[in-house]
């Protein structure tokens, strides 16, 4: 699976305004809604489901990265957006460090395999120090998209 | 060195919640502990690594540990799989109103 197959380019947020976990998730879901990938009447439900998932354990998995996610029947394929926080967010991460890079996933409930493949793809790239550094240096949607494309092509 | 085979019986596979539980279970073990699927080897201390296994329901994984307390740490991991990860009980997910992936 490639990042550019499920990341929504127009929903990428290179400079997140949010300063808290809740605000960050709302801002990222708004990005997917504004890109036309989440219906207006479902965004509140999806935000609530992601926040409930966070209560089970933070998706801040260390290295300054978080992968908030949920399943929702209103999406018919795996979708994802990427956000960069310049100041860092307290995400109650496993390693106690602030989060600067977020990949938010929404997947259809009946496709657990796609969800696992999406997580595997994202985390495979996030293990690369170069990928994380270049992502944090990206300041526009186009720069983030180019980096994702390069990662898909095996260039980072 | 201790080795054991475990089977993923989680409906949604080895996703982030159970991966985090494994990492927590081995946190105080300072030896080498890995989970292996075919040629993919994941350090059990790392959620990022564990998600690389892409282990769907029904997948067999080999747990391997080496170091002081290796038998205990393999037992702890095997127990998580045997109990299908307590955090994944359907009642808990229903209470939380989420599928808990």
CSV table of C-alpha atoms in Angstrom, one decimal, chain A residues 1 49 52-53 55-63 65 67 69-72 94 109 112-117 119-127, chain B residues 11-17 20-21 23-24 27 40-41 46-49 51-57 87-88 92-93 95-101:
chain,number,residue,atom,x,y,z
A,1,UNK,CA,0.0,0.0,0.0
A,49,UNK,CA,-15.2,8.2,18.2
A,52,UNK,CA,-13.1,7.7,22.8
A,53,UNK,CA,-10.5,5.6,21.1
A,55,UNK,CA,-9.3,7.0,26.1
A,56,UNK,CA,-8.4,3.4,25.6
A,57,UNK,CA,-4.7,4.4,25.3
A,58,UNK,CA,-2.9,7.2,23.5
A,59,UNK,CA,-2.1,6.8,19.9
A,60,UNK,CA,1.0,8.9,20.5
A,61,UNK,CA,3.4,6.1,19.8
A,62,UNK,CA,6.7,7.9,20.5
A,63,UNK,CA,9.3,9.7,18.3
A,65,UNK,CA,4.3,10.9,16.3
A,67,UNK,CA,-1.7,8.1,14.7
A,69,UNK,CA,-7.8,6.7,14.2
A,70,UNK,CA,-11.3,5.2,14.2
A,71,UNK,CA,-13.6,3.2,12.0
A,72,UNK,CA,-16.8,4.7,10.6
A,94,UNK,CA,3.9,6.4,25.4
A,109,UNK,CA,-15.6,-1.1,9.8
A,112,UNK,CA,-9.8,-4.5,9.2
A,113,UNK,CA,-7.1,-5.6,6.8
A,114,UNK,CA,-7.0,-2.2,5.1
A,115,UNK,CA,-6.7,-0.6,8.5
A,116,UNK,CA,-3.7,-2.8,9.4
A,117,UNK,CA,-2.1,-2.2,6.0
A,119,UNK,CA,-0.9,1.5,9.9
A,120,UNK,CA,1.9,-0.7,8.6
A,121,UNK,CA,2.6,1.7,5.7
A,122,UNK,CA,2.5,4.8,7.9
A,123,UNK,CA,4.7,3.4,10.7
A,124,UNK,CA,7.2,1.9,8.2
A,125,UNK,CA,8.0,5.4,6.9
A,126,UNK,CA,7.8,7.0,10.4
A,127,UNK,CA,10.7,4.7,11.5
B,11,UNK,CA,-10.9,-10.0,15.0
B,12,UNK,CA,-9.2,-6.8,13.9
B,13,UNK,CA,-5.7,-8.2,14.0
B,14,UNK,CA,-2.7,-7.0,15.9
B,15,UNK,CA,-3.6,-3.3,15.7
B,16,UNK,CA,-2.4,-0.4,17.9
B,17,UNK,CA,-4.1,-1.2,21.2
B,20,UNK,CA,0.8,-1.0,22.9
B,21,UNK,CA,-0.1,-3.7,25.5
B,23,UNK,CA,5.2,-2.9,24.5
B,24,UNK,CA,4.0,-2.2,28.0
B,27,UNK,CA,8.9,-2.4,29.2
B,40,UNK,CA,9.6,-9.5,9.4
B,41,UNK,CA,11.1,-9.1,12.9
B,46,UNK,CA,8.4,-0.8,19.9
B,47,UNK,CA,4.8,-0.2,18.8
B,48,UNK,CA,6.2,1.1,15.5
B,49,UNK,CA,7.9,-2.2,15.0
B,51,UNK,CA,2.7,-2.6,13.6
B,52,UNK,CA,5.1,-3.7,10.8
B,53,UNK,CA,4.0,-7.3,11.3
B,54,UNK,CA,0.6,-6.5,9.8
B,55,UNK,CA,-0.7,-9.5,11.7
B,56,UNK,CA,-4.3,-10.2,10.8
B,57,UNK,CA,-6.6,-12.6,12.7
B,87,UNK,CA,-8.4,-4.6,26.8
B,88,UNK,CA,-10.1,-6.0,23.7
B,92,UNK,CA,-15.1,-2.9,27.2
B,93,UNK,CA,-15.3,-1.7,23.7
B,95,UNK,CA,-18.8,0.6,27.1
B,96,UNK,CA,-16.4,3.0,25.4
B,97,UNK,CA,-18.6,3.2,22.4
B,98,UNK,CA,-15.8,2.4,20.1
B,99,UNK,CA,-14.4,-0.6,18.3
B,100,UNK,CA,-11.2,-0.1,20.2
B,101,UNK,CA,-8.8,-0.4,17.2
